[in-house]
PDB file of C-alpha atoms in Angstrom:
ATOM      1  CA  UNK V   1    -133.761-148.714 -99.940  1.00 85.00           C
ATOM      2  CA  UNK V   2    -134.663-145.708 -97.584  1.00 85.00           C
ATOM      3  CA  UNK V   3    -134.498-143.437-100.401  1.00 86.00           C
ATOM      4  CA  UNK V   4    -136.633-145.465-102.449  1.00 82.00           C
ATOM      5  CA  UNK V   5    -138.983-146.074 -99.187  1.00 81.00           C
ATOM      6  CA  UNK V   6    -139.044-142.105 -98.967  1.00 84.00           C
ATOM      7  CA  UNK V   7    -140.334-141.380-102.429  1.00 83.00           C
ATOM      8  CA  UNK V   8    -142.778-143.983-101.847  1.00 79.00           C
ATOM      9  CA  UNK V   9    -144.407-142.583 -98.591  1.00 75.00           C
ATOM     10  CA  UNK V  10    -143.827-138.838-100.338  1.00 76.00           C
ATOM     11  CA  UNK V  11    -145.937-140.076-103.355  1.00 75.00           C
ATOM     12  CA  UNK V  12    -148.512-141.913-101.247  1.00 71.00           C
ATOM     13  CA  UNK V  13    -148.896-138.226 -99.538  1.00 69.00           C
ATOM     14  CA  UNK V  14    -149.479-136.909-102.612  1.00 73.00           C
ATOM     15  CA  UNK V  15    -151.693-139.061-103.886  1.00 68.00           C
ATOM     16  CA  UNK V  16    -154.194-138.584-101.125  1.00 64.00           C
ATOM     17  CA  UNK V  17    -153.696-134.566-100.628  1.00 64.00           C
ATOM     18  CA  UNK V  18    -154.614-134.418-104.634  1.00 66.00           C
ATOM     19  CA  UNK V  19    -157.208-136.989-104.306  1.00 62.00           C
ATOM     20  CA  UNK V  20    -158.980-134.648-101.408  1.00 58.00           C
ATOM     21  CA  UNK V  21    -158.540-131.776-103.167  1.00 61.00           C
ATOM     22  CA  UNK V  22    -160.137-133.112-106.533  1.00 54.00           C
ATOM     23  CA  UNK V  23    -163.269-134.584-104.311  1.00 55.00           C
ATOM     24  CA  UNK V  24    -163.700-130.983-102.406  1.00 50.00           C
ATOM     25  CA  UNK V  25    -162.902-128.934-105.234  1.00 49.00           C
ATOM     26  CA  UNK V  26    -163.535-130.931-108.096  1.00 55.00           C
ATOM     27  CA  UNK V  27    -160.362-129.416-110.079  1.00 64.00           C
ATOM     28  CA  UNK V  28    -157.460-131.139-111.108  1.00 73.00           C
ATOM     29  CA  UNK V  29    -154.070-129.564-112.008  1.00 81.00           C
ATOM     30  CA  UNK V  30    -153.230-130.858-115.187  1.00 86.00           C
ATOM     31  CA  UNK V  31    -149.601-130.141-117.193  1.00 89.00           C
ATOM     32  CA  UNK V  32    -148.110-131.856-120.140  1.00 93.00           C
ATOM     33  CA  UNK V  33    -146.621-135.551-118.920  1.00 94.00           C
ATOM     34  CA  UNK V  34    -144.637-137.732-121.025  1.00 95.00           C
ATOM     35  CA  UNK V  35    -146.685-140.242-121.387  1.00 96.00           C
ATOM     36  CA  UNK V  36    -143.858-143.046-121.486  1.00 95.00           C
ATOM     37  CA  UNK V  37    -141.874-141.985-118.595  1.00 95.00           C
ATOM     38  CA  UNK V  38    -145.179-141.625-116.386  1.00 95.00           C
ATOM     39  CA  UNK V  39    -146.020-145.419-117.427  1.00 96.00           C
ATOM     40  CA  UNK V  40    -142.349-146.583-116.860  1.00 95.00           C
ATOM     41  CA  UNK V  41    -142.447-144.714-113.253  1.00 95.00           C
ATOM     42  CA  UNK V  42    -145.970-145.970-112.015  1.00 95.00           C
ATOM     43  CA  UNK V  43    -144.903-149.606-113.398  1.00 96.00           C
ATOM     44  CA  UNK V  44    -142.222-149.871-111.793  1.00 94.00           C
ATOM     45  CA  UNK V  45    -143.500-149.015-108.467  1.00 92.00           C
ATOM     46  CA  UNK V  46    -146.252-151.757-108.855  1.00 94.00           C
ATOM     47  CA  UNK V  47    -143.969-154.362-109.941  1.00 93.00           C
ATOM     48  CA  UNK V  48    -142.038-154.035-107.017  1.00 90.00           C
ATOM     49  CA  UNK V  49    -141.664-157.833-105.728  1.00 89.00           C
ATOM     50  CA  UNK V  50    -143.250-159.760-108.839  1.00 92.00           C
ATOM     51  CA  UNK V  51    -142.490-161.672-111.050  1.00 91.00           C
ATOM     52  CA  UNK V  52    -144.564-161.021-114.670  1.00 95.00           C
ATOM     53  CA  UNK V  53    -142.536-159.371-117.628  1.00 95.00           C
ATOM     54  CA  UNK V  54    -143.999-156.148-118.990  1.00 96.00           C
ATOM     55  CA  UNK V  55    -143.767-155.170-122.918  1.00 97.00           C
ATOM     56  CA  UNK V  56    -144.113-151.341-123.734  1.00 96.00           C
ATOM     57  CA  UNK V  57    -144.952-149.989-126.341  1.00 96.00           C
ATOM     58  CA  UNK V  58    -145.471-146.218-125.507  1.00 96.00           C
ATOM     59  CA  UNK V  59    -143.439-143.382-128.212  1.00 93.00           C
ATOM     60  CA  UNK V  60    -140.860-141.747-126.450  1.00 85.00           C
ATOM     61  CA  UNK V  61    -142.388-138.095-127.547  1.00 90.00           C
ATOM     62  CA  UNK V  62    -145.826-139.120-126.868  1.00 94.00           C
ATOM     63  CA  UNK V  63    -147.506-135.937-124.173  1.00 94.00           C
ATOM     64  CA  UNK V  64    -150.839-135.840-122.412  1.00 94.00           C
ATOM     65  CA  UNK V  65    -152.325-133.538-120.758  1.00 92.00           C
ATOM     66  CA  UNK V  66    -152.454-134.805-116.939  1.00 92.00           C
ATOM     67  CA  UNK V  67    -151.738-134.785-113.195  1.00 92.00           C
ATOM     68  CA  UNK V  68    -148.760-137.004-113.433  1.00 92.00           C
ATOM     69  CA  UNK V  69    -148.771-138.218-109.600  1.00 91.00           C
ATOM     70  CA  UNK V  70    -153.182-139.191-110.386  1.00 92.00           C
ATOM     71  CA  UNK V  71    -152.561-140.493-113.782  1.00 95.00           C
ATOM     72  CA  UNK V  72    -149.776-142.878-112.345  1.00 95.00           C
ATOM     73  CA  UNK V  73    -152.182-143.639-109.078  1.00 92.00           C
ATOM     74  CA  UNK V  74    -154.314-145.148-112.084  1.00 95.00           C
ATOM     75  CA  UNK V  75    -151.650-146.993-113.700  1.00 97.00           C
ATOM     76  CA  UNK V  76    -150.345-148.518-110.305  1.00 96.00           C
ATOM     77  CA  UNK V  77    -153.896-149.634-109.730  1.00 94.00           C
ATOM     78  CA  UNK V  78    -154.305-151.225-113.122  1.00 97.00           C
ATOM     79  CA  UNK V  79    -151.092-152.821-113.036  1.00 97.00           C
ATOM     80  CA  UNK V  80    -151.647-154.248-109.573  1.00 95.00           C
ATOM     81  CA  UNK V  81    -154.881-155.143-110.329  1.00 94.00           C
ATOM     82  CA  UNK V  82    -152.954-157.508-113.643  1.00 95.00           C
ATOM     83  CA  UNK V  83    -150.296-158.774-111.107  1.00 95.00           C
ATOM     84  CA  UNK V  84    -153.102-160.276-108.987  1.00 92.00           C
ATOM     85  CA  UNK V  85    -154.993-161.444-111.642  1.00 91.00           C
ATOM     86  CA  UNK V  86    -152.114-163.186-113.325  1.00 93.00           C
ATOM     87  CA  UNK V  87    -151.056-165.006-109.812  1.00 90.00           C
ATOM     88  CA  UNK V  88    -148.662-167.404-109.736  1.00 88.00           C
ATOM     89  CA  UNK V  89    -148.454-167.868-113.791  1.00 89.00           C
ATOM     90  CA  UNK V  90    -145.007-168.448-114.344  1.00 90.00           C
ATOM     91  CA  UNK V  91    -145.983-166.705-118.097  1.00 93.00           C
ATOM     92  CA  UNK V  92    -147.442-163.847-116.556  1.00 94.00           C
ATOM     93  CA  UNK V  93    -147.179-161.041-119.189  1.00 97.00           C
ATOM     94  CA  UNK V  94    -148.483-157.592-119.613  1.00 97.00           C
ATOM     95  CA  UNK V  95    -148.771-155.279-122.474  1.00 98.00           C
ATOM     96  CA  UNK V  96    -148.465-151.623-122.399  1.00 98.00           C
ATOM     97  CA  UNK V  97    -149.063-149.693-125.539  1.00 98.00           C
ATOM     98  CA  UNK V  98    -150.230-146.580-126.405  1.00 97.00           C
ATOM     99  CA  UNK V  99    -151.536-144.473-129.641  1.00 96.00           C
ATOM    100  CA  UNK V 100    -152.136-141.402-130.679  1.00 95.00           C
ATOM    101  CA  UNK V 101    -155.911-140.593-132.165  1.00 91.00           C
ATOM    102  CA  UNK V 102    -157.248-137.601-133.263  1.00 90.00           C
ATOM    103  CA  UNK V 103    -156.025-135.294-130.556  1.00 88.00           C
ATOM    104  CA  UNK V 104    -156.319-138.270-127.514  1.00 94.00           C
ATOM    105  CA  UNK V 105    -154.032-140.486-126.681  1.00 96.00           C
ATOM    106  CA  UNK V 106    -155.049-144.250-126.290  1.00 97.00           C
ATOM    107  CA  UNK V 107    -152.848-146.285-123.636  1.00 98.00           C
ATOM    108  CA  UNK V 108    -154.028-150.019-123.143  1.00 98.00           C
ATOM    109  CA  UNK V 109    -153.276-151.887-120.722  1.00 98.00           C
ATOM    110  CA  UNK V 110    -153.837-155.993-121.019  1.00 98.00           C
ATOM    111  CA  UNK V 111    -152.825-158.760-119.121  1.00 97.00           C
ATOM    112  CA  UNK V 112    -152.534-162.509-119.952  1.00 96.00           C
ATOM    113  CA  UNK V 113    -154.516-163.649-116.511  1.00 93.00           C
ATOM    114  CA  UNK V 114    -158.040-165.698-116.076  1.00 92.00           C
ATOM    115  CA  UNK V 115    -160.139-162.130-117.640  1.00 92.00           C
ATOM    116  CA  UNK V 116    -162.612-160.894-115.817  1.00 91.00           C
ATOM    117  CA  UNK V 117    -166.334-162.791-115.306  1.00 89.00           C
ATOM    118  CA  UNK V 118    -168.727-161.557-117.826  1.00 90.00           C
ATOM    119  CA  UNK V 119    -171.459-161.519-114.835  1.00 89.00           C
ATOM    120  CA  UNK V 120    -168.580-158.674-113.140  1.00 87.00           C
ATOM    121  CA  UNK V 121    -167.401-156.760-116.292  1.00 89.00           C
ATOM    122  CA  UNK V 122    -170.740-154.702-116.566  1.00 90.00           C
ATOM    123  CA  UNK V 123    -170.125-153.458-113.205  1.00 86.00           C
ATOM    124  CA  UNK V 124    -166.531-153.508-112.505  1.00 86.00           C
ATOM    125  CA  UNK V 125    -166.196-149.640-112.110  1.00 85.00           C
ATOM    126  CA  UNK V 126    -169.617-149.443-109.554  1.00 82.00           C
ATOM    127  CA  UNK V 127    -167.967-149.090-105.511  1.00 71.00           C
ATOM    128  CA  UNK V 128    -167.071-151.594-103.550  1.00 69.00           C
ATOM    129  CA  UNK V 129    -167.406-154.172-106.339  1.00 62.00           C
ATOM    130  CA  UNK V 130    -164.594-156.547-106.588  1.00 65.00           C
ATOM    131  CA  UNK V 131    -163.449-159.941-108.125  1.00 67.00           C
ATOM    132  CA  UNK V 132    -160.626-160.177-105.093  1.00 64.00           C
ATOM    133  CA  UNK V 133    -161.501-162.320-101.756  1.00 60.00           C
ATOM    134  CA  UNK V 134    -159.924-159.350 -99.808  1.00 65.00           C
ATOM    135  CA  UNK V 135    -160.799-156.714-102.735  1.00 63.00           C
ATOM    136  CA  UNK V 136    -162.162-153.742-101.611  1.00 61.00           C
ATOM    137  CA  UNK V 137    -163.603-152.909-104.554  1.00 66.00           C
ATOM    138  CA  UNK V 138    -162.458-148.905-105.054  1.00 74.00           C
ATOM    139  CA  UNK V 139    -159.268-148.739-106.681  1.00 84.00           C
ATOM    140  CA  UNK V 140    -160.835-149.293-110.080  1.00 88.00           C
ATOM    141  CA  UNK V 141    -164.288-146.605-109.344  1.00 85.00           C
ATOM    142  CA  UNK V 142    -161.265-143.972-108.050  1.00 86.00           C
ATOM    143  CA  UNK V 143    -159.429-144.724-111.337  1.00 91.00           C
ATOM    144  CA  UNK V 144    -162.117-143.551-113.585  1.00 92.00           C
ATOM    145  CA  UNK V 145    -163.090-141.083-111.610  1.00 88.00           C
ATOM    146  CA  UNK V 146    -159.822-139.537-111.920  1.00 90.00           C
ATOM    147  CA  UNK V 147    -159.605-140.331-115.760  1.00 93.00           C
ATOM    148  CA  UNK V 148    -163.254-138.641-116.198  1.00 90.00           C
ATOM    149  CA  UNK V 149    -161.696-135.700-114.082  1.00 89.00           C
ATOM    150  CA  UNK V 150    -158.983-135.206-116.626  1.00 90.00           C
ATOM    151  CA  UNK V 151    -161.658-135.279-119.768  1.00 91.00           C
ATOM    152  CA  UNK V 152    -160.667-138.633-120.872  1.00 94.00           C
ATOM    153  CA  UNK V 153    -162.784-142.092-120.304  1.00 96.00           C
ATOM    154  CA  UNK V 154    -161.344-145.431-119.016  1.00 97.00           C
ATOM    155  CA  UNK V 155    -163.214-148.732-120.078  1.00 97.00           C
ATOM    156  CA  UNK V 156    -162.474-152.586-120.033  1.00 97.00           C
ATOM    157  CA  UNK V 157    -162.817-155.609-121.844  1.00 96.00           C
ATOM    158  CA  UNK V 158    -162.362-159.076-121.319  1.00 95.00           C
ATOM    159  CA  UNK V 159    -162.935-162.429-123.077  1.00 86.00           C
ATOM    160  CA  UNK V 160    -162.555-165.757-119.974  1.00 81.00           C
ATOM    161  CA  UNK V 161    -159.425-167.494-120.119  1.00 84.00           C
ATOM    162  CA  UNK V 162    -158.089-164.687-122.529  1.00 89.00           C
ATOM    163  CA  UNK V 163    -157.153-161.570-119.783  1.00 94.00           C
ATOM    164  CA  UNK V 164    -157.973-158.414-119.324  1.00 96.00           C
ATOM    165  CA  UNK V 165    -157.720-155.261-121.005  1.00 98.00           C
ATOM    166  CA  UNK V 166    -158.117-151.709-120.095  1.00 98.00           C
ATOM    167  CA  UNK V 167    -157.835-148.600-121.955  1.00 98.00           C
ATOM    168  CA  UNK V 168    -157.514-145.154-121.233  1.00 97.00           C
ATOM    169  CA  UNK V 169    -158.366-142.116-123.403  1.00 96.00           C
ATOM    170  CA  UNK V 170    -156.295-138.664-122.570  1.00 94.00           C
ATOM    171  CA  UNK V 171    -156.544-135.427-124.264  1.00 90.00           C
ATOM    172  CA  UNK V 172    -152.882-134.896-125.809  1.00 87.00           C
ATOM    173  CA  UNK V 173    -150.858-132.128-124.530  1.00 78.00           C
TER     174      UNK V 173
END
């Protein structure tokens, strides 16, 4: 548990050292990241305590071109932001699958919650803007900011009653 608690705080260091140095500098350091154990990594952190089942469906071989500790600040956000959404569903699923496109790779990211209000979608990535009582409304504007950073774009989509989904386009390694 202390080891685990250890990688945790060492990551969380990480995450805001590279998040200082991409506002100052504007540069990210990106390498080739398997794609699939990035996803399993940053899920696994956020599902720490819950409940909801997660499907993947990520190839094995599958290589963008990333900051692996930013790219899985991103996933942690989006899958904590599902895990919320979802609540107390005792169905709570969601769906992890990637593609490859014409040199990018497409990872999606959908949950089976409420969606998000079609009055909120068109402004979900602005600051400080946030469906959440306690929300602080930043995880999601960070997220694309560091997806924009790494020449790729992250949108979402929703229909009520139907979830959420998110996708993220990555340059391939």
């Amino acid at each position: 548990m202390l080891a685990h608690l250890r990688e945790s705080v060492h990551r969380a260091a990480t995450i805001v050292r590279r998040l200082r140095e991409m506002t100052m500098r504007g540069e990210v350091k990106r390498d080739s990241v398997s794609l699939g154990d990035c996803v399993r990594e940053a899920t696994a952190l956020a599902l720490t305590g819950s409940t909801v089942t997660v499907s993947y469906d990520v190839p094995a071989k599958m290589v963008v071109l990333a900051d692996r500790i930013q790219l899985q600040q991103v996933l942690v956000n989006l899958v904590r932001n599902a895990i919320e959404a979802i609540g107390d569903r005792s169905d709570g699923r969601i769906d992890i699958a990637a593609k490859e496109e014409k040199g990018v790779v497409r990872l999606r990211v959908h949950d089976n919650g409420p969606g998000i209000p079609a009055d909120v979608l068109p402004t979900i990535f602005d600051s400080f803007v946030s469906t959440k009582a306690q929300g602080m409304g930043v995880g999601l504007a960070i997220s694309r900011t560091i997806i924009e950073s790494h020449g790729g774009e992250l949108t979402a989509r929703s229909s009520p009653g139907e979830g959420a989904t998110f996708d993220i386009v990555l340059p391939t390694a």
